[in-house]
Short mmCIF file of the C-alpha atoms (twelve columns), coordinates in Angstrom:
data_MODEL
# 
_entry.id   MODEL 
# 
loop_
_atom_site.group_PDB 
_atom_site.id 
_atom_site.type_symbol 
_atom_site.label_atom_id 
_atom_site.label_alt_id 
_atom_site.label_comp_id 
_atom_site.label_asym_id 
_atom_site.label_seq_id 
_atom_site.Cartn_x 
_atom_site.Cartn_y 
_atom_site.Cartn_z 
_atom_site.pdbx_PDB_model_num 
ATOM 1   C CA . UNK A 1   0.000  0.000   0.000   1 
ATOM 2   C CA . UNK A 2   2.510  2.613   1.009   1 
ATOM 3   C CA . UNK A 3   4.918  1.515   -1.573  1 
ATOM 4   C CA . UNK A 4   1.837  1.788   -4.234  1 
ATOM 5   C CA . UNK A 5   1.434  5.422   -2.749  1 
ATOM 6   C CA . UNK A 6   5.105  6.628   -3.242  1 
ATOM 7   C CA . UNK A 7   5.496  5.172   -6.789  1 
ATOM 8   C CA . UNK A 8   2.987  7.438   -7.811  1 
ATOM 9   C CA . UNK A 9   5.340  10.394  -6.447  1 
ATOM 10  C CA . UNK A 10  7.806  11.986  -8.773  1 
ATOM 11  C CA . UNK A 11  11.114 10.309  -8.362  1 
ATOM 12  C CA . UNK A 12  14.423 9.068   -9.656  1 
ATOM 13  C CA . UNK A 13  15.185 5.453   -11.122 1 
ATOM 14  C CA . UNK A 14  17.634 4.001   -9.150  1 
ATOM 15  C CA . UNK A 15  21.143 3.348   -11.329 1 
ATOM 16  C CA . UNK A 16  22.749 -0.174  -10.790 1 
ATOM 17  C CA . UNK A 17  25.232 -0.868  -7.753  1 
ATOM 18  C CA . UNK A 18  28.711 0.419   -9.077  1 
ATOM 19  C CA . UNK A 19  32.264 0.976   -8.333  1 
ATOM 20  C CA . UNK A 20  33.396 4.303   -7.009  1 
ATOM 21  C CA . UNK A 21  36.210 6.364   -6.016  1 
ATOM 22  C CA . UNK A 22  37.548 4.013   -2.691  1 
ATOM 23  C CA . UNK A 23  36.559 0.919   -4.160  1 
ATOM 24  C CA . UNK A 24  37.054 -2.313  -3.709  1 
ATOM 25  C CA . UNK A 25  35.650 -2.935  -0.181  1 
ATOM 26  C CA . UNK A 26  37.142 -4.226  2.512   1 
ATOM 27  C CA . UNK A 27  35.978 -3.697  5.570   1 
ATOM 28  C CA . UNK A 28  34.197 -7.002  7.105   1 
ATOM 29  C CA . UNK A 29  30.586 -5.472  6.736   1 
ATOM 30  C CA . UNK A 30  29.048 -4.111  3.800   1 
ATOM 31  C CA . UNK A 31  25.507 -2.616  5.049   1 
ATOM 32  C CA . UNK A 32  22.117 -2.711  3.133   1 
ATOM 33  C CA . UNK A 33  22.493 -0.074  1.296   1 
ATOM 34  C CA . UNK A 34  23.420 -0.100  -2.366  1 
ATOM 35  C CA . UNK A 35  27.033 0.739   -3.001  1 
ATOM 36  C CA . UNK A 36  27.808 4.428   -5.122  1 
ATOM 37  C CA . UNK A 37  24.504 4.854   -6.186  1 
ATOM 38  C CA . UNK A 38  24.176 8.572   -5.911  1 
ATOM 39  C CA . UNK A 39  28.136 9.398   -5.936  1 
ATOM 40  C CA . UNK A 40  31.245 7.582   -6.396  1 
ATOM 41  C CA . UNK A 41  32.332 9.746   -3.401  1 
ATOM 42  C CA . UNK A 42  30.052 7.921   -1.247  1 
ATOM 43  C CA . UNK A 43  29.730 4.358   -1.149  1 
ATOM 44  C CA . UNK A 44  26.760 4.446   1.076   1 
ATOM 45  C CA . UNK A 45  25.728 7.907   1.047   1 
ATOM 46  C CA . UNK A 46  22.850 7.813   3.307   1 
ATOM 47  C CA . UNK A 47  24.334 5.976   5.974   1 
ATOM 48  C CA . UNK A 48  27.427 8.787   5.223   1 
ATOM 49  C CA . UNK A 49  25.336 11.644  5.680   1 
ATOM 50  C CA . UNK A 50  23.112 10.724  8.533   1 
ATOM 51  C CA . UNK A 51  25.974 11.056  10.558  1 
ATOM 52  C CA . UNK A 52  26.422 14.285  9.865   1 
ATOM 53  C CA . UNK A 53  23.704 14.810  13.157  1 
ATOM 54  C CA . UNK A 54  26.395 13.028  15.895  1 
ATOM 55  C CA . UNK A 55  28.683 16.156  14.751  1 
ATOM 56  C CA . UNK A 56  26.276 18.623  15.116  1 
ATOM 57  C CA . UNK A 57  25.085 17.720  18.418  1 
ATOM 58  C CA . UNK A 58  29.047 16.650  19.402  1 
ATOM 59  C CA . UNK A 59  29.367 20.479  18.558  1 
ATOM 60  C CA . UNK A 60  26.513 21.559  20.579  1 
ATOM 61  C CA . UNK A 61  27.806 19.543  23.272  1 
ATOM 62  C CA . UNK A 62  31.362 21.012  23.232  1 
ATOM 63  C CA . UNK A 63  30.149 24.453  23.238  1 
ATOM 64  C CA . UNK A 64  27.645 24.009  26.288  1 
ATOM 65  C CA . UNK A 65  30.815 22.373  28.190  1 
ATOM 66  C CA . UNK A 66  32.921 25.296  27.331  1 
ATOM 67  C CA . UNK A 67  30.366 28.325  28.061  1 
ATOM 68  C CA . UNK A 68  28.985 26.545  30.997  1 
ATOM 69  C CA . UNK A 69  31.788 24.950  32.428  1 
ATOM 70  C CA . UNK A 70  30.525 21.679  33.095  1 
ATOM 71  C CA . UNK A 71  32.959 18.766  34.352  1 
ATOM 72  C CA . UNK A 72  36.155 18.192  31.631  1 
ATOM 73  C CA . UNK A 73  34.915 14.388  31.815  1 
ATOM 74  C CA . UNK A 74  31.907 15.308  29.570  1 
ATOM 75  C CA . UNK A 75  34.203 17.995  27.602  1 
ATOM 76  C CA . UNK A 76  36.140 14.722  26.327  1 
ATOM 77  C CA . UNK A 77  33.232 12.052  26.179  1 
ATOM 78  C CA . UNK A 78  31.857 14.834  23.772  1 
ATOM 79  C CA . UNK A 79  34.862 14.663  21.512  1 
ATOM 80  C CA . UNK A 80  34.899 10.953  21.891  1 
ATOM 81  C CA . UNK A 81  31.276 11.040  20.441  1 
ATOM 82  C CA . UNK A 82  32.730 13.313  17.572  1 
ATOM 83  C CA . UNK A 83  35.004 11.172  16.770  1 
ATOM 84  C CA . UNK A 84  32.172 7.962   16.503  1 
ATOM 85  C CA . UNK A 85  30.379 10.264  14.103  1 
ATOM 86  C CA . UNK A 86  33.287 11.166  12.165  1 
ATOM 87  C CA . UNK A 87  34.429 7.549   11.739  1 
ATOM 88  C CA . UNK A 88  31.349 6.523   10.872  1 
ATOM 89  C CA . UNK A 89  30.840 9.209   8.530   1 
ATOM 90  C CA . UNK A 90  34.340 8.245   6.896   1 
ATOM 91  C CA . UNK A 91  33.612 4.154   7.136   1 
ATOM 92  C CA . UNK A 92  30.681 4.250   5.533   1 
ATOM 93  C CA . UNK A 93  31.549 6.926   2.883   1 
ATOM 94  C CA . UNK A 94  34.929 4.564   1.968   1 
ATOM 95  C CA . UNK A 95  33.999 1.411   3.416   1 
ATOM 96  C CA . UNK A 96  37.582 0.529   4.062   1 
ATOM 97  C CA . UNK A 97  38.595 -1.771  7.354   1 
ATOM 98  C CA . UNK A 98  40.814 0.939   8.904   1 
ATOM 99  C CA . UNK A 99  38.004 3.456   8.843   1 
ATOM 100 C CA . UNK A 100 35.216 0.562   10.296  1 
ATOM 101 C CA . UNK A 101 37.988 0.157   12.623  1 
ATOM 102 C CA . UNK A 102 37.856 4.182   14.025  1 
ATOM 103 C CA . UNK A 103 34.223 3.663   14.009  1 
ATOM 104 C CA . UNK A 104 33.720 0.891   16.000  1 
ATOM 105 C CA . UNK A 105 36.582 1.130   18.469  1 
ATOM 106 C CA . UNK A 106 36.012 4.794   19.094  1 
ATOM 107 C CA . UNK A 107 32.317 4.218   20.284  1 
ATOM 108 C CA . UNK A 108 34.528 1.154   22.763  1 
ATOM 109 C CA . UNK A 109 36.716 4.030   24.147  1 
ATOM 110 C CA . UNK A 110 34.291 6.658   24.498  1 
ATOM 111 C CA . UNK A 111 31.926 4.081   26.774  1 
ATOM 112 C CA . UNK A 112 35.066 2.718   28.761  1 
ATOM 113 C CA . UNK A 113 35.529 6.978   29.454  1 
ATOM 114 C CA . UNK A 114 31.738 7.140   30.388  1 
ATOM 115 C CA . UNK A 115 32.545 3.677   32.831  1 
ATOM 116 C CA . UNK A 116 35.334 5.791   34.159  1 
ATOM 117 C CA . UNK A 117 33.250 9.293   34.869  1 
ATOM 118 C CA . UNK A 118 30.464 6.845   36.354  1 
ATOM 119 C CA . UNK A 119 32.740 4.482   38.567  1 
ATOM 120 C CA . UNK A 120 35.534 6.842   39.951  1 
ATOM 121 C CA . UNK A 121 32.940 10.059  41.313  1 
ATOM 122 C CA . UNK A 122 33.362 10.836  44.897  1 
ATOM 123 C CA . UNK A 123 36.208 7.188   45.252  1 
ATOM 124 C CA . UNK A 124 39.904 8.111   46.269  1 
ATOM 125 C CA . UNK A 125 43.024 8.981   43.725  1 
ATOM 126 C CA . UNK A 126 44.292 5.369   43.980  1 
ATOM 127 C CA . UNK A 127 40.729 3.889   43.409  1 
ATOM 128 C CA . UNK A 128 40.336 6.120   40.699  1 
ATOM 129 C CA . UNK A 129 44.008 5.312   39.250  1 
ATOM 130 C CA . UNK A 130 43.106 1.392   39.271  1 
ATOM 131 C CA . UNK A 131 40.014 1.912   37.963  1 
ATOM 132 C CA . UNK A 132 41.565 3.735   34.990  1 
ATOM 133 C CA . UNK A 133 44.537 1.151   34.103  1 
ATOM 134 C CA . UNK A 134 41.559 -1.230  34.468  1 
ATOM 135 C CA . UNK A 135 39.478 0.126   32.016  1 
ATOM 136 C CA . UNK A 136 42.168 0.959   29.919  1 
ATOM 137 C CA . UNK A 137 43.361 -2.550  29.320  1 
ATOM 138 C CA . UNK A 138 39.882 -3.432  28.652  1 
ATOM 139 C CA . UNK A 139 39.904 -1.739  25.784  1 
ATOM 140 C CA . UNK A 140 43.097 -2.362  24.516  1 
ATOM 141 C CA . UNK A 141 41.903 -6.237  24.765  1 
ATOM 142 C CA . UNK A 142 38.584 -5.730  22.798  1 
ATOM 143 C CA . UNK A 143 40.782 -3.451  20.548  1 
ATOM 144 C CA . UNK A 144 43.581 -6.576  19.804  1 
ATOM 145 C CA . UNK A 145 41.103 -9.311  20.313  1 
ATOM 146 C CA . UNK A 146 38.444 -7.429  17.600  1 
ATOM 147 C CA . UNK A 147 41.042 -7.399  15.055  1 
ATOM 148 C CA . UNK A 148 42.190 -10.994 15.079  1 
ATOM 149 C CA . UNK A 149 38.654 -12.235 15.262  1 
ATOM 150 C CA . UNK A 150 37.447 -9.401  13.076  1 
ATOM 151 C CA . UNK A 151 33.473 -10.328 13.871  1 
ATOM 152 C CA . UNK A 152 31.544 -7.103  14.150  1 
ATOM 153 C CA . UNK A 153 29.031 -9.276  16.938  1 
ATOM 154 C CA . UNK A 154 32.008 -9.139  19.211  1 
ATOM 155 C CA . UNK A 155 32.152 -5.630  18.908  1 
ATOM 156 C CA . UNK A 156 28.098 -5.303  19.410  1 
ATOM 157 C CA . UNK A 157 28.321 -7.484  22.037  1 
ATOM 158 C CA . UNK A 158 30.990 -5.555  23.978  1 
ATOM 159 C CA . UNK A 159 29.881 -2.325  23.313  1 
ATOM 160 C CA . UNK A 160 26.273 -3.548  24.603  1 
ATOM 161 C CA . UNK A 161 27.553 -4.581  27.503  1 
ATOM 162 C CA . UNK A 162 29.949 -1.472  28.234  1 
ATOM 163 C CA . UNK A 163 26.748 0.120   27.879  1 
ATOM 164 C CA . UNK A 164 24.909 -1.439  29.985  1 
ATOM 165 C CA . UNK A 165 26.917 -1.185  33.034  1 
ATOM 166 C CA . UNK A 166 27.250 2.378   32.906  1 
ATOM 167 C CA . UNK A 167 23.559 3.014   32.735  1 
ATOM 168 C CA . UNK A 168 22.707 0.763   35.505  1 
ATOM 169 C CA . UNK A 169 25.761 2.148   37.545  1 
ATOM 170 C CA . UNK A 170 24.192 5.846   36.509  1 
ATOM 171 C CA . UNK A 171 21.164 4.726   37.659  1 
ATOM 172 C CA . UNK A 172 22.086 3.433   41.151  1 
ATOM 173 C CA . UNK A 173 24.278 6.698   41.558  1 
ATOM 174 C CA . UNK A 174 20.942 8.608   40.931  1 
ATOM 175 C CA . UNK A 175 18.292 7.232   42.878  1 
ATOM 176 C CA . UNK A 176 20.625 6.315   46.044  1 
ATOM 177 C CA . UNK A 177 21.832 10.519  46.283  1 
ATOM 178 C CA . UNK A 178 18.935 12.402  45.379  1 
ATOM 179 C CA . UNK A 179 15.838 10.160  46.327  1 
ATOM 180 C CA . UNK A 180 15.276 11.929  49.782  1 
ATOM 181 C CA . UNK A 181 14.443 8.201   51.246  1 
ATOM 182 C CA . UNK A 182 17.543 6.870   49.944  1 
ATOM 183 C CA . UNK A 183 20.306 9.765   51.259  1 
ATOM 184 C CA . UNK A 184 22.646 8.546   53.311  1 
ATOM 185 C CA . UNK A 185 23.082 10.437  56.788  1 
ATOM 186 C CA . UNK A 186 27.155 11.224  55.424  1 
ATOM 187 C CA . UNK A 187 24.962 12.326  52.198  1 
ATOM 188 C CA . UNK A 188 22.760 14.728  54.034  1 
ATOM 189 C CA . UNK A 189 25.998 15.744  56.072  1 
ATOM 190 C CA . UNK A 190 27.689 16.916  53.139  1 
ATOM 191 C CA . UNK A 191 25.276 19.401  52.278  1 
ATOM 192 C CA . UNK A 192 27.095 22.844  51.726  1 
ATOM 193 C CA . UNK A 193 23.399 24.327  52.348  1 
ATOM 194 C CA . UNK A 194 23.147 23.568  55.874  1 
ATOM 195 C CA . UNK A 195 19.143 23.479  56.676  1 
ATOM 196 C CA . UNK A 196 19.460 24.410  60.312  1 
ATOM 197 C CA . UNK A 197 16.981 22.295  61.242  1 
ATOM 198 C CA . UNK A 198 14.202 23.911  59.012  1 
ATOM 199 C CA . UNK A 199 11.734 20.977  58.384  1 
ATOM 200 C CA . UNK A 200 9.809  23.277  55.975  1 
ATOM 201 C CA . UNK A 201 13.356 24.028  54.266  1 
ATOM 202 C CA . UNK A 202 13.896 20.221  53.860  1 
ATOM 203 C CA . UNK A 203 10.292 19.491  52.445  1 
ATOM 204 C CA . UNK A 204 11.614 22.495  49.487  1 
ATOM 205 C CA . UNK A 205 14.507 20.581  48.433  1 
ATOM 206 C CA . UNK A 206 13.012 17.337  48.730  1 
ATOM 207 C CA . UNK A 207 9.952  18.343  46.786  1 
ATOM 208 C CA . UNK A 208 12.610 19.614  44.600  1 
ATOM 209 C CA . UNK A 209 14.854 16.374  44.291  1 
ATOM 210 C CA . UNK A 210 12.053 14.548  43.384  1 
ATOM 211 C CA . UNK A 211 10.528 17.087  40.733  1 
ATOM 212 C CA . UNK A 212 14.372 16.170  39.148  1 
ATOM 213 C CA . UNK A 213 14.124 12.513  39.465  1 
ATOM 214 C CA . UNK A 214 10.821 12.451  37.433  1 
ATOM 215 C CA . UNK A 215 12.335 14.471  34.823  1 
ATOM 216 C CA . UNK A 216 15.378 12.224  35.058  1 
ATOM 217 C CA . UNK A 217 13.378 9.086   34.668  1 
ATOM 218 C CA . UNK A 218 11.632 11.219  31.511  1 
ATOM 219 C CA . UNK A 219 15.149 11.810  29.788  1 
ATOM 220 C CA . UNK A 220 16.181 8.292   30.608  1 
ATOM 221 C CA . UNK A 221 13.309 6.433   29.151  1 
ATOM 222 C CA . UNK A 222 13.334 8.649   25.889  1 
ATOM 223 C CA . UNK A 223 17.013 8.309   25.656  1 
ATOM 224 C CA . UNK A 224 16.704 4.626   26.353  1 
ATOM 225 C CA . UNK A 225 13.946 4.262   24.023  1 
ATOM 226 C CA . UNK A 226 14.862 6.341   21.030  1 
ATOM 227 C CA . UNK A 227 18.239 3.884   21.147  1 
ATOM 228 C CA . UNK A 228 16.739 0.682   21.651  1 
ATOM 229 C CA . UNK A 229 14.139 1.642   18.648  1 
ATOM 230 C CA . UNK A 230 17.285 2.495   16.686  1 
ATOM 231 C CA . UNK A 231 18.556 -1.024  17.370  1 
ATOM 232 C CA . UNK A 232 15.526 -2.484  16.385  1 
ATOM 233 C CA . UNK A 233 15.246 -1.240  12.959  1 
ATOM 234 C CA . UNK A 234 18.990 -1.565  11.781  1 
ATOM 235 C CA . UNK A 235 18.010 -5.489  12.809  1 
ATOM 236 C CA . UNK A 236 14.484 -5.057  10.542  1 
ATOM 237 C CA . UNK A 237 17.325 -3.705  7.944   1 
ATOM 238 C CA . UNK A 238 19.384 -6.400  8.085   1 
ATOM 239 C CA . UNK A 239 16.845 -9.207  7.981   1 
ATOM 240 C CA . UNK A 240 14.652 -8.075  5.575   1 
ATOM 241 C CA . UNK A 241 17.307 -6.060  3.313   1 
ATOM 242 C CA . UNK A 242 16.459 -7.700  -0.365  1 
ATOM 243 C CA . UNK A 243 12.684 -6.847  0.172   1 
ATOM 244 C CA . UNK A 244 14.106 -3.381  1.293   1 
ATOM 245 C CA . UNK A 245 15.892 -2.978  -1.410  1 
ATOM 246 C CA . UNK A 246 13.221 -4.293  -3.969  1 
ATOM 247 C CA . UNK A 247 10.784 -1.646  -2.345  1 
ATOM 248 C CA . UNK A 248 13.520 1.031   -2.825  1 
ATOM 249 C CA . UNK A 249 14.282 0.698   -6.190  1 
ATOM 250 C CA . UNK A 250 10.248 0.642   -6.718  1 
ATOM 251 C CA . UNK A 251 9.184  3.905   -5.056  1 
ATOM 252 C CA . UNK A 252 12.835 5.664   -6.526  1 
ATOM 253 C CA . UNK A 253 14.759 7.853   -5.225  1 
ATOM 254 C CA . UNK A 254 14.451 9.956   -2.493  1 
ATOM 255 C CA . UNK A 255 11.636 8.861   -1.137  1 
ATOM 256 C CA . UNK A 256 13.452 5.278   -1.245  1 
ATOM 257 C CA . UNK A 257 15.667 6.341   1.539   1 
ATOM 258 C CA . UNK A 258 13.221 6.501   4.119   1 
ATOM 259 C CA . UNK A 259 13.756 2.724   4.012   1 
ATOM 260 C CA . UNK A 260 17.233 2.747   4.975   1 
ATOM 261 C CA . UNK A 261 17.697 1.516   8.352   1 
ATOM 262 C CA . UNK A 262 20.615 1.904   8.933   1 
ATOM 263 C CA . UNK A 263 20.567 5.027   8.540   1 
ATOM 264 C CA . UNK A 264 17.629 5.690   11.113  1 
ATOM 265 C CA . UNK A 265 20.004 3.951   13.307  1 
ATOM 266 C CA . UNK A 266 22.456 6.581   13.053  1 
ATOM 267 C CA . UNK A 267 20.043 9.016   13.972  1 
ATOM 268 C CA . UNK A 268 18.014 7.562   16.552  1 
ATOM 269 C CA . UNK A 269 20.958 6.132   18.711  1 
ATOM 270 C CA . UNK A 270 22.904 9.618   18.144  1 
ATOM 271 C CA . UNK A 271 20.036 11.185  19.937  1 
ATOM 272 C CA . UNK A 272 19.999 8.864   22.730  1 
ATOM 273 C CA . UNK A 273 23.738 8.290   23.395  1 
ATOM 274 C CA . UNK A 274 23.616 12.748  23.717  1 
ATOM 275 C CA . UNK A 275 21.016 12.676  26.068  1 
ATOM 276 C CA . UNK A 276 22.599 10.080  28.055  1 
ATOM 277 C CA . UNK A 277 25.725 12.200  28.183  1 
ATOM 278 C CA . UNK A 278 23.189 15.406  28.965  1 
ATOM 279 C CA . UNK A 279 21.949 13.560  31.667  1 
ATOM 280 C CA . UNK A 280 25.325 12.713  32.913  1 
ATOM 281 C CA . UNK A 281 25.731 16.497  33.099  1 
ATOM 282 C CA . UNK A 282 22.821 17.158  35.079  1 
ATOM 283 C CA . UNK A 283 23.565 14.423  37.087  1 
ATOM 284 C CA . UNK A 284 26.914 15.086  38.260  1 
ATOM 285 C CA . UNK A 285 25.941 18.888  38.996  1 
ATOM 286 C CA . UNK A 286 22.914 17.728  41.269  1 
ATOM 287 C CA . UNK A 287 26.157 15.195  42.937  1 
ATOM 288 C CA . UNK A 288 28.156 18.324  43.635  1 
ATOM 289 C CA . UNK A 289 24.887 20.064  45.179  1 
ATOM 290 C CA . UNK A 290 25.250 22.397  42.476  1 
ATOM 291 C CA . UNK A 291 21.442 22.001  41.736  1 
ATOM 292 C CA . UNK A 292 20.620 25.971  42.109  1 
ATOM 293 C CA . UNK A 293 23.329 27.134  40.042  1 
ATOM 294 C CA . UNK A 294 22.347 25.333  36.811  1 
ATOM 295 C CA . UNK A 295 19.022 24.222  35.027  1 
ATOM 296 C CA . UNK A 296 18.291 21.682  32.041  1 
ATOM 297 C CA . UNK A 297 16.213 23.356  29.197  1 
ATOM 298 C CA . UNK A 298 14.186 21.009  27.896  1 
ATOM 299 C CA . UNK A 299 10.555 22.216  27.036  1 
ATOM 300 C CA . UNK A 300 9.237  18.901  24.905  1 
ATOM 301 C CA . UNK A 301 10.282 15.813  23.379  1 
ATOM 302 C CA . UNK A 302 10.994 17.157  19.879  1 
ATOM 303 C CA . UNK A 303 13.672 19.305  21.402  1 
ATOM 304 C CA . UNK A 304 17.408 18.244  22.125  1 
ATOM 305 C CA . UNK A 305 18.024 19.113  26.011  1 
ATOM 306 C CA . UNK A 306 20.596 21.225  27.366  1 
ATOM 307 C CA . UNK A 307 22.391 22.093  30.788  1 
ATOM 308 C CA . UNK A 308 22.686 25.671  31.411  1 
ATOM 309 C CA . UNK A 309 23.797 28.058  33.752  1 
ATOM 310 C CA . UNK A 310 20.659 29.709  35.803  1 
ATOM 311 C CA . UNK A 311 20.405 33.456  33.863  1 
ATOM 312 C CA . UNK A 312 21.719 32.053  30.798  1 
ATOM 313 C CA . UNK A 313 21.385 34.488  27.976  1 
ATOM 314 C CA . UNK A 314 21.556 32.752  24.423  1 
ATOM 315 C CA . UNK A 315 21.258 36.066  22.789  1 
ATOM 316 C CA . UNK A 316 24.388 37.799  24.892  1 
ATOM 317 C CA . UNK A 317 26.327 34.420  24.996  1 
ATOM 318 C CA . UNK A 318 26.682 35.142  29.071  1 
ATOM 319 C CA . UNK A 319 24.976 35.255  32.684  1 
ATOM 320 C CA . UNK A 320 22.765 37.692  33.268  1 
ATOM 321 C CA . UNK A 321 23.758 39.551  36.440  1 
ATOM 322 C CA . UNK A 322 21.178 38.874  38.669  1 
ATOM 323 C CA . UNK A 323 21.220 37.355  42.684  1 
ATOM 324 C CA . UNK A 324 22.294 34.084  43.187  1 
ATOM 325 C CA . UNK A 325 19.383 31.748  43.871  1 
ATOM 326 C CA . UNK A 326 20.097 30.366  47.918  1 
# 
């Protein structure tokens, strides 16, 4: 039916698969889509340009860190998330093995830096110190170990379960510090806004805290979502791809695009690994009771979110002089 209604659309024939400027292949996967069909400047040039949003929003995240001087952790896990979308941008527009290999491996090291900015907050230099040579021969094994086996499921697999421990460890970190019913007394204790025994005071900020977790719970479920969705098609994409591509070359170009999953992968877990990191922002300020001195613009779903300093001006690129909030 829908394919019915976009052949009747004005559209392009598709040309055969070709040769192009980086050819032959040789990295160890070669994705749905048709190879130099558009350009032979772009083997895949959907899954190329689609990539092109990890940049901008690396970008956007690199200039929030700098204006609003937000931990240098999330300063370099923003250039680490460049860096995926700039491999992957290059990988798929050569589809060479060294370029898959700055793809892959750079989404390994930017999730072992996440691990690190999750595991080491508030532990002691030498925890922190084994904790790094830990992590870091972690990934110099998946690094080695990928490139004898050379099976891209050992790099999902990893990278899923990198993943997975940092979200759960985020998680834990979240509820057990800012859920009033979960503070710790040593928590409460190291308050810099002593309450002086204000009951009232205390139902504020814990009205407060848990006004945050719901909106924390919000951002993690999109996040969560909008990634695991992403997931799911790129699988639909690689099951079904000759039916894709029999529909494709049917409706024509552009509209033919819309069915290129991996390319909605790109986008859809590019928007949730950034508001993972975004949340990680938030988070950590909330850890350092710095709660009053920054706020997270997000007005609706269809909006990227942001953490700003409180009397942020966009327009003047500064803070508004104005009292500090107590």
């Amino acid at each position: 039916m829908a394919a019915a209604f976009f052949s009747m659309l004005p559209s392009i024939p598709y040309p055969p698969e070709q040769d192009g400027r980086w050819s032959p292949v040789t990295s160890t996967i070669d994705w749905c889509e048709e190879n130099y069909i558009v350009t032979q400047y772009s083997a895949e040039i959907v899954n190329t340009l689609t990539n092109l949003l990890f940049m901008y929003l690396a970008a956007k995240g690199i200039r929030s860190c700098l204006v609003h001087g937000h931990d240098t952790v999330f300063m370099v896990a923003f250039i680490g998330y460049l860096l995926v979308g700039s491999g992957s941008f290059l990988f798929h527009a050569t589809l060479k093995y060294p370029m898959q290999l700055v793809d892959e491996l750079s989404m390994i090291y930017t999730t072992c830096l996440m691990n690190f900015a999750t595991f080491s907050y508030g532990k002691s230099r030498r925890y922190s110190t084994f904790l790094a040579m830990a992590l870091i021969s972690i990934a110099i094994f998946i690094t080695l170990y990928y490139h004898y086996l050379q099976d891209p499921s050992f790099h999902q697999n990893a990278y899923a379960l990198l993943t997975a421990i940092v979200l759960f460890r985020a998680i834990y970190i979240m509820e057990v510090n800012i859920r009033p019913q979960f503070r710790s007394k040593e928590r409460e204790a190291a308050n810099p806004r002593p309450r002086g025994g204000s009951a009232s005071l205390k139902a504020q900020d814990d009205a407060r805290d848990l006004a945050t977790l719901r909106t924390m719970w919000k951002m993690i479920a999109f996040g969560l979502g909008i990634f695991l969705g992403g997931f799911a098609i790129w699988q639909l994409d690689n099951e079904y791809c000759s039916k894709l591509i029999k529909w494709r070359r049917e409706i024509g170009m552009p509209w033919g695009f819309v069915l290129e999953g991996h390319g909605w992968w790109h986008l859809m877990t590019g928007t949730g690994a950034y508001y993972y990191i975004v949340w990680g922002i938030w988070l950590r300020h909330h850890l350092n009771y710095k709660q009053n001195e920054y706020e997270l613009l997000w007005p609706n779903f269809w909006t990227v979110p942001d953490v700003v300093r409180r009397g942020f001006s966009a327009t003047s690129g500064h803070v508004k002089d104005r009292k500090k909030e107590l």
